Amino acid sequence: MDPEHASASGRTKPQRHRSSHREIADELRNRIRSGVLRPGERMPTQAKLADEFGVERGAVRQALRILQSERLLTNVSKGSPATVAAVPGPARPPAGPAAPPQPTMVGLAPRIAAAFAVPHVRIDALCLTSVSLTLAIGEPLRQIHAGRLKPAKIDVRLLLPSRDIDLAFPTPVAADDGGLLHRRWLAQRNAQGLVLRQNLLALCTTHGIDVRVSFRALPFTPPVKLYLLNGAEALFAYYTLGRREREIGQEHVETYDADGTRSMLFAFEERAGQRDAAFVEQSRLWFDALWETISSDLVLTS
């Protein structure tokens, strides 16, 4: 019997999970982002944190140094408790039933930025093109280059419509436009996907970050867009169609189309309650099922 897990009466005590310093940093980071620990507030002592997480103080100090490197904590030392930085990194917007829906380009960017504050960033997206995601990732990329965010690994998966299908939208109001709309959409899908991939893969060279970006093609036009962030948050929006005139080359084409950047984004977070947790889980299962079954390899070309 391990004496460390025996009581004075000789009975064994249940072994306690010993958190790693990265797990401790993740939990404390979440407390700061969610407002449980507020700017200017002093952290619990290292002794109290060590007792809470069942580790030696050295692991706590490593976790605190990670958060200090992310500028979330100040005064990290062996002496007095650290302090939550007065101006923390990207704040996580509210989620759950109380969170109001927002246009995609208003609501997506701050949530993507907050998602990059963990060591292993995981983003799954299903959309018509990657325009909104490419724009939203701009801010965390700037934060990484400025040294304020330091993820160790980034995994991004995108499900986009196949080039080989007749899109439900955008589609011409008239019976035939000679394929102008399809070629325009395909060029945008490929160009934005390539920009997204190149910007992320560049982090391998510049910052030594392990980056993987994967694309697969759907055999249908998605009527909704979905973003899954770190397996803990789901952002959902409808593509709402309207009749619009588009100028393509020298042609003016009447179309049925949707402006994805303005689609109202609803936010669900697994920690916001049973309803949100179920939605996040089912969204993840739905995405994984599409990824693993009816989607196919997608090769982007310029």
PDB file of C-alpha atoms in Angstrom:
ATOM      1  CA  MET A   1       0.000   0.000   0.000  1.00  0.00           C
ATOM      2  CA  ASP A   2       1.233   3.457  -0.836  1.00  0.00           C
ATOM      3  CA  PRO A   3       1.612   5.232   2.549  1.00  0.00           C
ATOM      4  CA  GLU A   4       0.738   8.535   0.874  1.00  0.00           C
ATOM      5  CA  HIS A   5      -2.816   7.260   0.369  1.00  0.00           C
ATOM      6  CA  ALA A   6      -3.316   5.625   3.786  1.00  0.00           C
ATOM      7  CA  SER A   7      -5.093   7.188   6.743  1.00  0.00           C
ATOM      8  CA  ALA A   8      -4.061   6.857  10.361  1.00  0.00           C
ATOM      9  CA  SER A   9      -6.587   4.035  10.737  1.00  0.00           C
ATOM     10  CA  GLY A  10      -4.916   2.120   7.928  1.00  0.00           C
ATOM     11  CA  ARG A  11      -7.776   2.614   5.446  1.00  0.00           C
ATOM     12  CA  THR A  12      -6.900   3.721   1.976  1.00  0.00           C
ATOM     13  CA  LYS A  13      -7.923   7.174   0.805  1.00  0.00           C
ATOM     14  CA  PRO A  14      -9.176   7.663  -2.746  1.00  0.00           C
ATOM     15  CA  GLN A  15      -6.377   8.932  -4.968  1.00  0.00           C
ATOM     16  CA  ARG A  16      -6.800  12.533  -6.033  1.00  0.00           C
ATOM     17  CA  HIS A  17      -6.201  13.640  -9.594  1.00  0.00           C
ATOM     18  CA  ARG A  18      -3.033  15.728  -9.768  1.00  0.00           C
ATOM     19  CA  SER A  19      -3.450  18.521 -12.284  1.00  0.00           C
ATOM     20  CA  SER A  20      -0.650  19.507 -14.627  1.00  0.00           C
ATOM     21  CA  HIS A  21       0.595  23.087 -14.618  1.00  0.00           C
ATOM     22  CA  ARG A  22      -1.127  23.634 -17.992  1.00  0.00           C
ATOM     23  CA  GLU A  23      -4.459  22.386 -16.625  1.00  0.00           C
ATOM     24  CA  ILE A  24      -4.070  24.765 -13.684  1.00  0.00           C
ATOM     25  CA  ALA A  25      -3.288  27.636 -16.053  1.00  0.00           C
ATOM     26  CA  ASP A  26      -6.348  26.768 -18.177  1.00  0.00           C
ATOM     27  CA  GLU A  27      -8.663  26.806 -15.144  1.00  0.00           C
ATOM     28  CA  LEU A  28      -7.274  30.057 -13.729  1.00  0.00           C
ATOM     29  CA  ARG A  29      -7.409  31.644 -17.185  1.00  0.00           C
ATOM     30  CA  ASN A  30     -11.081  30.689 -17.449  1.00  0.00           C
ATOM     31  CA  ARG A  31     -11.758  32.280 -14.054  1.00  0.00           C
ATOM     32  CA  ILE A  32     -10.141  35.503 -15.218  1.00  0.00           C
ATOM     33  CA  ARG A  33     -11.929  35.522 -18.595  1.00  0.00           C
ATOM     34  CA  SER A  34     -15.318  34.819 -17.026  1.00  0.00           C
ATOM     35  CA  GLY A  35     -14.931  37.534 -14.377  1.00  0.00           C
ATOM     36  CA  VAL A  36     -14.705  35.183 -11.377  1.00  0.00           C
ATOM     37  CA  LEU A  37     -11.291  36.754 -10.791  1.00  0.00           C
ATOM     38  CA  ARG A  38     -11.506  40.464 -11.577  1.00  0.00           C
ATOM     39  CA  PRO A  39      -8.837  42.962 -12.734  1.00  0.00           C
ATOM     40  CA  GLY A  40      -6.874  44.254  -9.748  1.00  0.00           C
ATOM     41  CA  GLU A  41      -7.951  41.368  -7.506  1.00  0.00           C
ATOM     42  CA  ARG A  42      -5.292  39.354  -5.684  1.00  0.00           C
ATOM     43  CA  MET A  43      -5.040  35.667  -6.479  1.00  0.00           C
ATOM     44  CA  PRO A  44      -5.239  32.997  -3.764  1.00  0.00           C
ATOM     45  CA  THR A  45      -1.859  32.184  -2.271  1.00  0.00           C
ATOM     46  CA  GLN A  46       0.292  29.590  -3.981  1.00  0.00           C
ATOM     47  CA  ALA A  47      -0.211  27.340  -0.964  1.00  0.00           C
ATOM     48  CA  LYS A  48      -4.004  27.512  -1.320  1.00  0.00           C
ATOM     49  CA  LEU A  49      -3.823  26.871  -5.064  1.00  0.00           C
ATOM     50  CA  ALA A  50      -1.481  23.931  -4.533  1.00  0.00           C
ATOM     51  CA  ASP A  51      -3.925  22.452  -2.043  1.00  0.00           C
ATOM     52  CA  GLU A  52      -6.917  23.073  -4.332  1.00  0.00           C
ATOM     53  CA  PHE A  53      -5.323  21.354  -7.327  1.00  0.00           C
ATOM     54  CA  GLY A  54      -3.471  18.681  -5.387  1.00  0.00           C
ATOM     55  CA  VAL A  55       0.004  19.621  -6.629  1.00  0.00           C
ATOM     56  CA  GLU A  56       3.334  20.944  -5.389  1.00  0.00           C
ATOM     57  CA  ARG A  57       3.857  24.689  -5.357  1.00  0.00           C
ATOM     58  CA  GLY A  58       6.282  24.401  -8.272  1.00  0.00           C
ATOM     59  CA  ALA A  59       3.431  23.404 -10.597  1.00  0.00           C
ATOM     60  CA  VAL A  60       1.397  26.383  -9.388  1.00  0.00           C
ATOM     61  CA  ARG A  61       4.317  28.737 -10.041  1.00  0.00           C
ATOM     62  CA  GLN A  62       4.660  27.339 -13.584  1.00  0.00           C
ATOM     63  CA  ALA A  63       0.954  27.952 -14.200  1.00  0.00           C
ATOM     64  CA  LEU A  64       1.172  31.500 -12.854  1.00  0.00           C
ATOM     65  CA  ARG A  65       4.171  32.245 -15.065  1.00  0.00           C
ATOM     66  CA  ILE A  66       2.177  31.139 -18.127  1.00  0.00           C
ATOM     67  CA  LEU A  67      -0.578  33.602 -17.227  1.00  0.00           C
ATOM     68  CA  GLN A  68       1.995  36.295 -16.526  1.00  0.00           C
ATOM     69  CA  SER A  69       3.474  35.725 -20.014  1.00  0.00           C
ATOM     70  CA  GLU A  70      -0.039  36.244 -21.411  1.00  0.00           C
ATOM     71  CA  ARG A  71      -0.275  39.508 -19.424  1.00  0.00           C
ATOM     72  CA  LEU A  72      -3.176  38.221 -17.384  1.00  0.00           C
ATOM     73  CA  LEU A  73      -1.262  38.391 -14.074  1.00  0.00           C
ATOM     74  CA  THR A  74       1.252  40.727 -12.494  1.00  0.00           C
ATOM     75  CA  ASN A  75       3.556  40.455  -9.438  1.00  0.00           C
ATOM     76  CA  VAL A  76       4.155  36.730  -9.859  1.00  0.00           C
ATOM     77  CA  SER A  77       6.848  35.742  -7.362  1.00  0.00           C
ATOM     78  CA  LYS A  78       7.544  33.318  -4.546  1.00  0.00           C
ATOM     79  CA  GLY A  79       6.302  35.874  -2.028  1.00  0.00           C
ATOM     80  CA  SER A  80       2.968  37.667  -2.045  1.00  0.00           C
ATOM     81  CA  PRO A  81       0.033  36.462  -4.189  1.00  0.00           C
ATOM     82  CA  ALA A  82      -0.108  37.513  -7.822  1.00  0.00           C
ATOM     83  CA  THR A  83      -2.604  40.131  -9.012  1.00  0.00           C
ATOM     84  CA  VAL A  84      -5.013  39.912 -11.933  1.00  0.00           C
ATOM     85  CA  ALA A  85      -3.798  42.370 -14.550  1.00  0.00           C
ATOM     86  CA  ALA A  86      -5.699  45.637 -14.785  1.00  0.00           C
ATOM     87  CA  VAL A  87      -6.168  45.174 -18.534  1.00  0.00           C
ATOM     88  CA  PRO A  88      -6.589  41.452 -19.227  1.00  0.00           C
ATOM     89  CA  GLY A  89      -6.467  39.872 -22.661  1.00  0.00           C
ATOM     90  CA  PRO A  90      -9.519  39.441 -24.879  1.00  0.00           C
ATOM     91  CA  ALA A  91     -12.576  39.192 -22.633  1.00  0.00           C
ATOM     92  CA  ARG A  92     -15.037  36.423 -23.404  1.00  0.00           C
ATOM     93  CA  PRO A  93     -18.422  37.925 -24.307  1.00  0.00           C
ATOM     94  CA  PRO A  94     -21.476  36.598 -22.456  1.00  0.00           C
ATOM     95  CA  ALA A  95     -23.094  33.369 -23.620  1.00  0.00           C
ATOM     96  CA  GLY A  96     -26.205  31.431 -22.732  1.00  0.00           C
ATOM     97  CA  PRO A  97     -29.859  32.517 -22.689  1.00  0.00           C
ATOM     98  CA  ALA A  98     -28.994  36.059 -21.594  1.00  0.00           C
ATOM     99  CA  ALA A  99     -26.556  36.704 -24.456  1.00  0.00           C
ATOM    100  CA  PRO A 100     -28.169  38.706 -27.287  1.00  0.00           C
ATOM    101  CA  PRO A 101     -27.591  37.559 -30.878  1.00  0.00           C
ATOM    102  CA  GLN A 102     -25.200  39.750 -32.859  1.00  0.00           C
ATOM    103  CA  PRO A 103     -24.255  40.124 -36.520  1.00  0.00           C
ATOM    104  CA  THR A 104     -21.549  37.613 -37.373  1.00  0.00           C
ATOM    105  CA  MET A 105     -18.748  40.151 -37.782  1.00  0.00           C
ATOM    106  CA  VAL A 106     -19.651  41.791 -34.467  1.00  0.00           C
ATOM    107  CA  GLY A 107     -20.047  38.626 -32.413  1.00  0.00           C
ATOM    108  CA  LEU A 108     -17.508  36.272 -33.988  1.00  0.00           C
ATOM    109  CA  ALA A 109     -14.264  38.260 -33.747  1.00  0.00           C
ATOM    110  CA  PRO A 110     -14.118  38.700 -29.929  1.00  0.00           C
ATOM    111  CA  ARG A 111     -15.053  35.053 -29.341  1.00  0.00           C
ATOM    112  CA  ILE A 112     -12.369  33.836 -31.744  1.00  0.00           C
ATOM    113  CA  ALA A 113      -9.831  36.091 -29.993  1.00  0.00           C
ATOM    114  CA  ALA A 114     -10.815  34.684 -26.588  1.00  0.00           C
ATOM    115  CA  ALA A 115     -10.566  31.127 -27.958  1.00  0.00           C
ATOM    116  CA  PHE A 116      -6.898  31.694 -28.796  1.00  0.00           C
ATOM    117  CA  ALA A 117      -6.005  32.243 -25.129  1.00  0.00           C
ATOM    118  CA  VAL A 118      -5.621  28.497 -24.423  1.00  0.00           C
ATOM    119  CA  PRO A 119      -2.565  26.332 -25.208  1.00  0.00           C
ATOM    120  CA  HIS A 120      -4.444  24.098 -27.694  1.00  0.00           C
ATOM    121  CA  VAL A 121      -6.810  26.081 -29.931  1.00  0.00           C
ATOM    122  CA  ARG A 122      -9.471  24.030 -31.750  1.00  0.00           C
ATOM    123  CA  ILE A 123     -11.844  25.643 -34.234  1.00  0.00           C
ATOM    124  CA  ASP A 124     -14.349  23.782 -36.416  1.00  0.00           C
ATOM    125  CA  ALA A 125     -16.428  25.715 -38.937  1.00  0.00           C
ATOM    126  CA  LEU A 126     -19.211  24.899 -41.381  1.00  0.00           C
ATOM    127  CA  CYS A 127     -20.052  27.746 -43.739  1.00  0.00           C
ATOM    128  CA  LEU A 128     -20.585  28.813 -47.341  1.00  0.00           C
ATOM    129  CA  THR A 129     -17.139  30.452 -47.533  1.00  0.00           C
ATOM    130  CA  SER A 130     -14.518  31.222 -44.887  1.00  0.00           C
ATOM    131  CA  VAL A 131     -14.769  35.007 -45.274  1.00  0.00           C
ATOM    132  CA  SER A 132     -16.062  35.700 -41.746  1.00  0.00           C
ATOM    133  CA  LEU A 133     -13.598  33.325 -40.100  1.00  0.00           C
ATOM    134  CA  THR A 134     -10.631  34.689 -42.057  1.00  0.00           C
ATOM    135  CA  LEU A 135     -11.508  38.232 -40.953  1.00  0.00           C
ATOM    136  CA  ALA A 136     -12.151  37.214 -37.334  1.00  0.00           C
ATOM    137  CA  ILE A 137      -8.809  35.437 -36.976  1.00  0.00           C
ATOM    138  CA  GLY A 138      -6.949  38.624 -37.861  1.00  0.00           C
ATOM    139  CA  GLU A 139      -6.999  39.964 -34.291  1.00  0.00           C
ATOM    140  CA  PRO A 140      -5.601  36.870 -32.522  1.00  0.00           C
ATOM    141  CA  LEU A 141      -2.897  36.678 -35.195  1.00  0.00           C
ATOM    142  CA  ARG A 142      -1.903  40.245 -34.330  1.00  0.00           C
ATOM    143  CA  GLN A 143      -1.932  39.344 -30.626  1.00  0.00           C
ATOM    144  CA  ILE A 144       0.340  36.349 -31.288  1.00  0.00           C
ATOM    145  CA  HIS A 145       2.802  38.436 -33.299  1.00  0.00           C
ATOM    146  CA  ALA A 146       2.799  41.033 -30.502  1.00  0.00           C
ATOM    147  CA  GLY A 147       3.625  38.323 -27.946  1.00  0.00           C
ATOM    148  CA  ARG A 148       0.376  38.680 -25.998  1.00  0.00           C
ATOM    149  CA  LEU A 149      -1.017  35.276 -26.976  1.00  0.00           C
ATOM    150  CA  LYS A 150       1.110  32.126 -27.036  1.00  0.00           C
ATOM    151  CA  PRO A 151      -0.813  29.007 -28.072  1.00  0.00           C
ATOM    152  CA  ALA A 152       1.262  25.879 -28.518  1.00  0.00           C
ATOM    153  CA  LYS A 153      -1.053  24.155 -31.006  1.00  0.00           C
ATOM    154  CA  ILE A 154      -3.810  25.248 -33.403  1.00  0.00           C
ATOM    155  CA  ASP A 155      -6.201  22.840 -35.141  1.00  0.00           C
ATOM    156  CA  VAL A 156      -8.726  24.257 -37.635  1.00  0.00           C
ATOM    157  CA  ARG A 157     -11.225  22.180 -39.640  1.00  0.00           C
ATOM    158  CA  LEU A 158     -13.559  23.666 -42.253  1.00  0.00           C
ATOM    159  CA  LEU A 159     -16.540  22.148 -44.043  1.00  0.00           C
ATOM    160  CA  LEU A 160     -17.374  24.049 -47.247  1.00  0.00           C
ATOM    161  CA  PRO A 161     -19.676  23.243 -50.199  1.00  0.00           C
ATOM    162  CA  SER A 162     -18.189  21.171 -53.000  1.00  0.00           C
ATOM    163  CA  ARG A 163     -17.392  22.851 -56.293  1.00  0.00           C
ATOM    164  CA  ASP A 164     -19.175  20.013 -58.091  1.00  0.00           C
ATOM    165  CA  ILE A 165     -22.715  20.707 -56.854  1.00  0.00           C
ATOM    166  CA  ASP A 166     -25.404  23.105 -58.042  1.00  0.00           C
ATOM    167  CA  LEU A 167     -25.580  25.593 -55.182  1.00  0.00           C
ATOM    168  CA  ALA A 168     -28.966  26.390 -53.688  1.00  0.00           C
ATOM    169  CA  PHE A 169     -27.542  29.904 -53.218  1.00  0.00           C
ATOM    170  CA  PRO A 170     -26.137  32.125 -54.472  1.00  0.00           C
ATOM    171  CA  THR A 171     -28.264  31.389 -57.496  1.00  0.00           C
ATOM    172  CA  PRO A 172     -29.529  33.558 -60.360  1.00  0.00           C
ATOM    173  CA  VAL A 173     -33.160  34.632 -60.393  1.00  0.00           C
ATOM    174  CA  ALA A 174     -33.190  33.921 -64.132  1.00  0.00           C
ATOM    175  CA  ALA A 175     -32.827  30.336 -65.299  1.00  0.00           C
ATOM    176  CA  ASP A 176     -29.237  30.596 -66.523  1.00  0.00           C
ATOM    177  CA  ASP A 177     -26.391  33.078 -66.065  1.00  0.00           C
ATOM    178  CA  GLY A 178     -23.728  31.051 -67.863  1.00  0.00           C
ATOM    179  CA  GLY A 179     -22.169  29.948 -64.575  1.00  0.00           C
ATOM    180  CA  LEU A 180     -21.071  33.459 -63.570  1.00  0.00           C
ATOM    181  CA  LEU A 181     -22.302  33.208 -59.964  1.00  0.00           C
ATOM    182  CA  HIS A 182     -20.838  29.768 -59.404  1.00  0.00           C
ATOM    183  CA  ARG A 183     -17.423  30.829 -60.698  1.00  0.00           C
ATOM    184  CA  ARG A 184     -17.516  33.950 -58.531  1.00  0.00           C
ATOM    185  CA  TRP A 185     -18.446  31.951 -55.421  1.00  0.00           C
ATOM    186  CA  LEU A 186     -15.802  29.308 -56.138  1.00  0.00           C
ATOM    187  CA  ALA A 187     -13.086  31.932 -56.579  1.00  0.00           C
ATOM    188  CA  GLN A 188     -14.079  33.527 -53.255  1.00  0.00           C
ATOM    189  CA  ARG A 189     -14.245  30.149 -51.460  1.00  0.00           C
ATOM    190  CA  ASN A 190     -10.777  29.187 -52.674  1.00  0.00           C
ATOM    191  CA  ALA A 191      -9.133  32.597 -52.191  1.00  0.00           C
ATOM    192  CA  GLN A 192     -10.393  33.077 -48.629  1.00  0.00           C
ATOM    193  CA  GLY A 193      -9.531  29.494 -47.675  1.00  0.00           C
ATOM    194  CA  LEU A 194      -5.989  29.890 -49.007  1.00  0.00           C
ATOM    195  CA  VAL A 195      -5.500  33.168 -47.126  1.00  0.00           C
ATOM    196  CA  LEU A 196      -6.746  31.583 -43.903  1.00  0.00           C
ATOM    197  CA  ARG A 197      -4.489  28.561 -44.291  1.00  0.00           C
ATOM    198  CA  GLN A 198      -1.397  30.576 -45.250  1.00  0.00           C
ATOM    199  CA  ASN A 199      -1.823  33.036 -42.368  1.00  0.00           C
ATOM    200  CA  LEU A 200      -2.115  30.226 -39.826  1.00  0.00           C
ATOM    201  CA  LEU A 201       0.633  28.006 -41.255  1.00  0.00           C
ATOM    202  CA  ALA A 202       3.008  30.982 -41.171  1.00  0.00           C
ATOM    203  CA  LEU A 203       2.899  30.705 -37.371  1.00  0.00           C
ATOM    204  CA  CYS A 204       4.826  27.425 -37.657  1.00  0.00           C
ATOM    205  CA  THR A 205       7.833  29.325 -39.006  1.00  0.00           C
ATOM    206  CA  THR A 206       7.525  32.570 -37.075  1.00  0.00           C
ATOM    207  CA  HIS A 207       6.538  31.223 -33.648  1.00  0.00           C
ATOM    208  CA  GLY A 208       7.100  27.476 -33.702  1.00  0.00           C
ATOM    209  CA  ILE A 209       3.373  26.793 -33.206  1.00  0.00           C
ATOM    210  CA  ASP A 210       2.050  23.384 -34.276  1.00  0.00           C
ATOM    211  CA  VAL A 211      -0.658  24.326 -36.823  1.00  0.00           C
ATOM    212  CA  ARG A 212      -3.004  22.066 -38.782  1.00  0.00           C
ATOM    213  CA  VAL A 213      -5.648  23.403 -41.185  1.00  0.00           C
ATOM    214  CA  SER A 214      -7.933  20.903 -42.932  1.00  0.00           C
ATOM    215  CA  PHE A 215     -10.755  21.319 -45.460  1.00  0.00           C
ATOM    216  CA  ARG A 216     -13.480  18.928 -46.569  1.00  0.00           C
ATOM    217  CA  ALA A 217     -16.222  19.390 -49.152  1.00  0.00           C
ATOM    218  CA  LEU A 218     -19.954  19.036 -48.477  1.00  0.00           C
ATOM    219  CA  PRO A 219     -22.356  17.622 -51.088  1.00  0.00           C
ATOM    220  CA  PHE A 220     -24.969  20.272 -50.216  1.00  0.00           C
ATOM    221  CA  THR A 221     -25.360  24.007 -49.630  1.00  0.00           C
ATOM    222  CA  PRO A 222     -25.463  24.642 -45.860  1.00  0.00           C
ATOM    223  CA  PRO A 223     -28.520  26.729 -44.860  1.00  0.00           C
ATOM    224  CA  VAL A 224     -26.765  27.652 -41.594  1.00  0.00           C
ATOM    225  CA  LYS A 225     -23.258  28.466 -40.418  1.00  0.00           C
ATOM    226  CA  LEU A 226     -21.673  26.912 -37.340  1.00  0.00           C
ATOM    227  CA  TYR A 227     -18.478  27.631 -35.428  1.00  0.00           C
ATOM    228  CA  LEU A 228     -17.257  25.333 -32.631  1.00  0.00           C
ATOM    229  CA  LEU A 229     -14.579  26.825 -30.377  1.00  0.00           C
ATOM    230  CA  ASN A 230     -12.340  24.597 -28.255  1.00  0.00           C
ATOM    231  CA  GLY A 231     -15.118  22.031 -27.942  1.00  0.00           C
ATOM    232  CA  ALA A 232     -16.837  24.255 -25.383  1.00  0.00           C
ATOM    233  CA  GLU A 233     -18.724  26.855 -27.394  1.00  0.00           C
ATOM    234  CA  ALA A 234     -21.035  26.773 -30.411  1.00  0.00           C
ATOM    235  CA  LEU A 235     -21.893  29.836 -32.508  1.00  0.00           C
ATOM    236  CA  PHE A 236     -24.846  29.375 -34.849  1.00  0.00           C
ATOM    237  CA  ALA A 237     -26.445  31.573 -37.534  1.00  0.00           C
ATOM    238  CA  TYR A 238     -28.996  31.219 -40.321  1.00  0.00           C
ATOM    239  CA  TYR A 239     -28.215  32.228 -43.891  1.00  0.00           C
ATOM    240  CA  THR A 240     -31.259  34.402 -44.653  1.00  0.00           C
ATOM    241  CA  LEU A 241     -31.856  34.717 -48.383  1.00  0.00           C
ATOM    242  CA  GLY A 242     -32.870  37.857 -50.185  1.00  0.00           C
ATOM    243  CA  ARG A 243     -33.085  39.111 -53.721  1.00  0.00           C
ATOM    244  CA  ARG A 244     -29.953  41.068 -54.585  1.00  0.00           C
ATOM    245  CA  GLU A 245     -28.319  42.524 -57.662  1.00  0.00           C
ATOM    246  CA  ARG A 246     -24.648  41.590 -58.065  1.00  0.00           C
ATOM    247  CA  GLU A 247     -22.137  43.088 -60.468  1.00  0.00           C
ATOM    248  CA  ILE A 248     -19.945  40.303 -61.820  1.00  0.00           C
ATOM    249  CA  GLY A 249     -17.415  41.503 -64.347  1.00  0.00           C
ATOM    250  CA  GLN A 250     -19.409  43.583 -66.804  1.00  0.00           C
ATOM    251  CA  GLU A 251     -22.675  41.851 -65.947  1.00  0.00           C
ATOM    252  CA  HIS A 252     -25.430  42.840 -63.507  1.00  0.00           C
ATOM    253  CA  VAL A 253     -27.022  39.654 -62.233  1.00  0.00           C
ATOM    254  CA  GLU A 254     -30.207  39.344 -60.176  1.00  0.00           C
ATOM    255  CA  THR A 255     -29.594  36.723 -57.500  1.00  0.00           C
ATOM    256  CA  TYR A 256     -30.998  34.986 -54.485  1.00  0.00           C
ATOM    257  CA  ASP A 257     -28.186  35.246 -51.960  1.00  0.00           C
ATOM    258  CA  ALA A 258     -27.357  35.767 -48.273  1.00  0.00           C
ATOM    259  CA  ASP A 259     -24.891  38.132 -46.610  1.00  0.00           C
ATOM    260  CA  GLY A 260     -23.128  35.783 -44.201  1.00  0.00           C
ATOM    261  CA  THR A 261     -21.175  38.535 -42.450  1.00  0.00           C
ATOM    262  CA  ARG A 262     -24.479  40.066 -41.263  1.00  0.00           C
ATOM    263  CA  SER A 263     -26.211  36.828 -40.263  1.00  0.00           C
ATOM    264  CA  MET A 264     -27.291  36.992 -36.625  1.00  0.00           C
ATOM    265  CA  LEU A 265     -25.009  34.812 -34.510  1.00  0.00           C
ATOM    266  CA  PHE A 266     -26.379  32.965 -31.476  1.00  0.00           C
ATOM    267  CA  ALA A 267     -23.860  31.900 -28.813  1.00  0.00           C
ATOM    268  CA  PHE A 268     -24.059  28.724 -26.738  1.00  0.00           C
ATOM    269  CA  GLU A 269     -21.482  27.753 -24.101  1.00  0.00           C
ATOM    270  CA  GLU A 270     -21.395  24.397 -22.323  1.00  0.00           C
ATOM    271  CA  ARG A 271     -20.907  25.998 -18.900  1.00  0.00           C
ATOM    272  CA  ALA A 272     -23.965  28.242 -19.319  1.00  0.00           C
ATOM    273  CA  GLY A 273     -26.395  25.510 -18.295  1.00  0.00           C
ATOM    274  CA  GLN A 274     -27.933  22.224 -19.404  1.00  0.00           C
ATOM    275  CA  ARG A 275     -29.611  23.717 -22.486  1.00  0.00           C
ATOM    276  CA  ASP A 276     -26.392  25.230 -23.815  1.00  0.00           C
ATOM    277  CA  ALA A 277     -24.289  22.192 -22.932  1.00  0.00           C
ATOM    278  CA  ALA A 278     -26.663  19.935 -24.898  1.00  0.00           C
ATOM    279  CA  PHE A 279     -26.597  22.260 -27.909  1.00  0.00           C
ATOM    280  CA  VAL A 280     -22.784  22.392 -27.929  1.00  0.00           C
ATOM    281  CA  GLU A 281     -22.530  18.601 -27.634  1.00  0.00           C
ATOM    282  CA  GLN A 282     -25.077  17.905 -30.370  1.00  0.00           C
ATOM    283  CA  SER A 283     -23.447  20.484 -32.655  1.00  0.00           C
ATOM    284  CA  ARG A 284     -20.081  18.797 -32.162  1.00  0.00           C
ATOM    285  CA  LEU A 285     -21.559  15.359 -32.903  1.00  0.00           C
ATOM    286  CA  TRP A 286     -23.288  16.732 -36.027  1.00  0.00           C
ATOM    287  CA  PHE A 287     -20.078  18.345 -37.320  1.00  0.00           C
ATOM    288  CA  ASP A 288     -17.993  15.228 -36.656  1.00  0.00           C
ATOM    289  CA  ALA A 289     -20.572  13.038 -38.398  1.00  0.00           C
ATOM    290  CA  LEU A 290     -20.481  15.208 -41.530  1.00  0.00           C
ATOM    291  CA  TRP A 291     -16.675  15.302 -41.438  1.00  0.00           C
ATOM    292  CA  GLU A 292     -16.362  11.524 -41.154  1.00  0.00           C
ATOM    293  CA  THR A 293     -19.136  10.381 -43.520  1.00  0.00           C
ATOM    294  CA  ILE A 294     -20.516  12.231 -46.540  1.00  0.00           C
ATOM    295  CA  SER A 295     -17.885  14.972 -46.946  1.00  0.00           C
ATOM    296  CA  SER A 296     -14.905  14.484 -49.280  1.00  0.00           C
ATOM    297  CA  ASP A 297     -11.368  15.756 -49.664  1.00  0.00           C
ATOM    298  CA  LEU A 298     -11.191  19.401 -50.699  1.00  0.00           C
ATOM    299  CA  VAL A 299      -8.128  20.805 -52.456  1.00  0.00           C
ATOM    300  CA  LEU A 300      -8.071  24.583 -52.758  1.00  0.00           C
ATOM    301  CA  THR A 301      -6.588  26.131 -55.888  1.00  0.00           C
ATOM    302  CA  SER A 302      -5.788  29.767 -56.553  1.00  0.00           C
TER     303      SER A 302
END
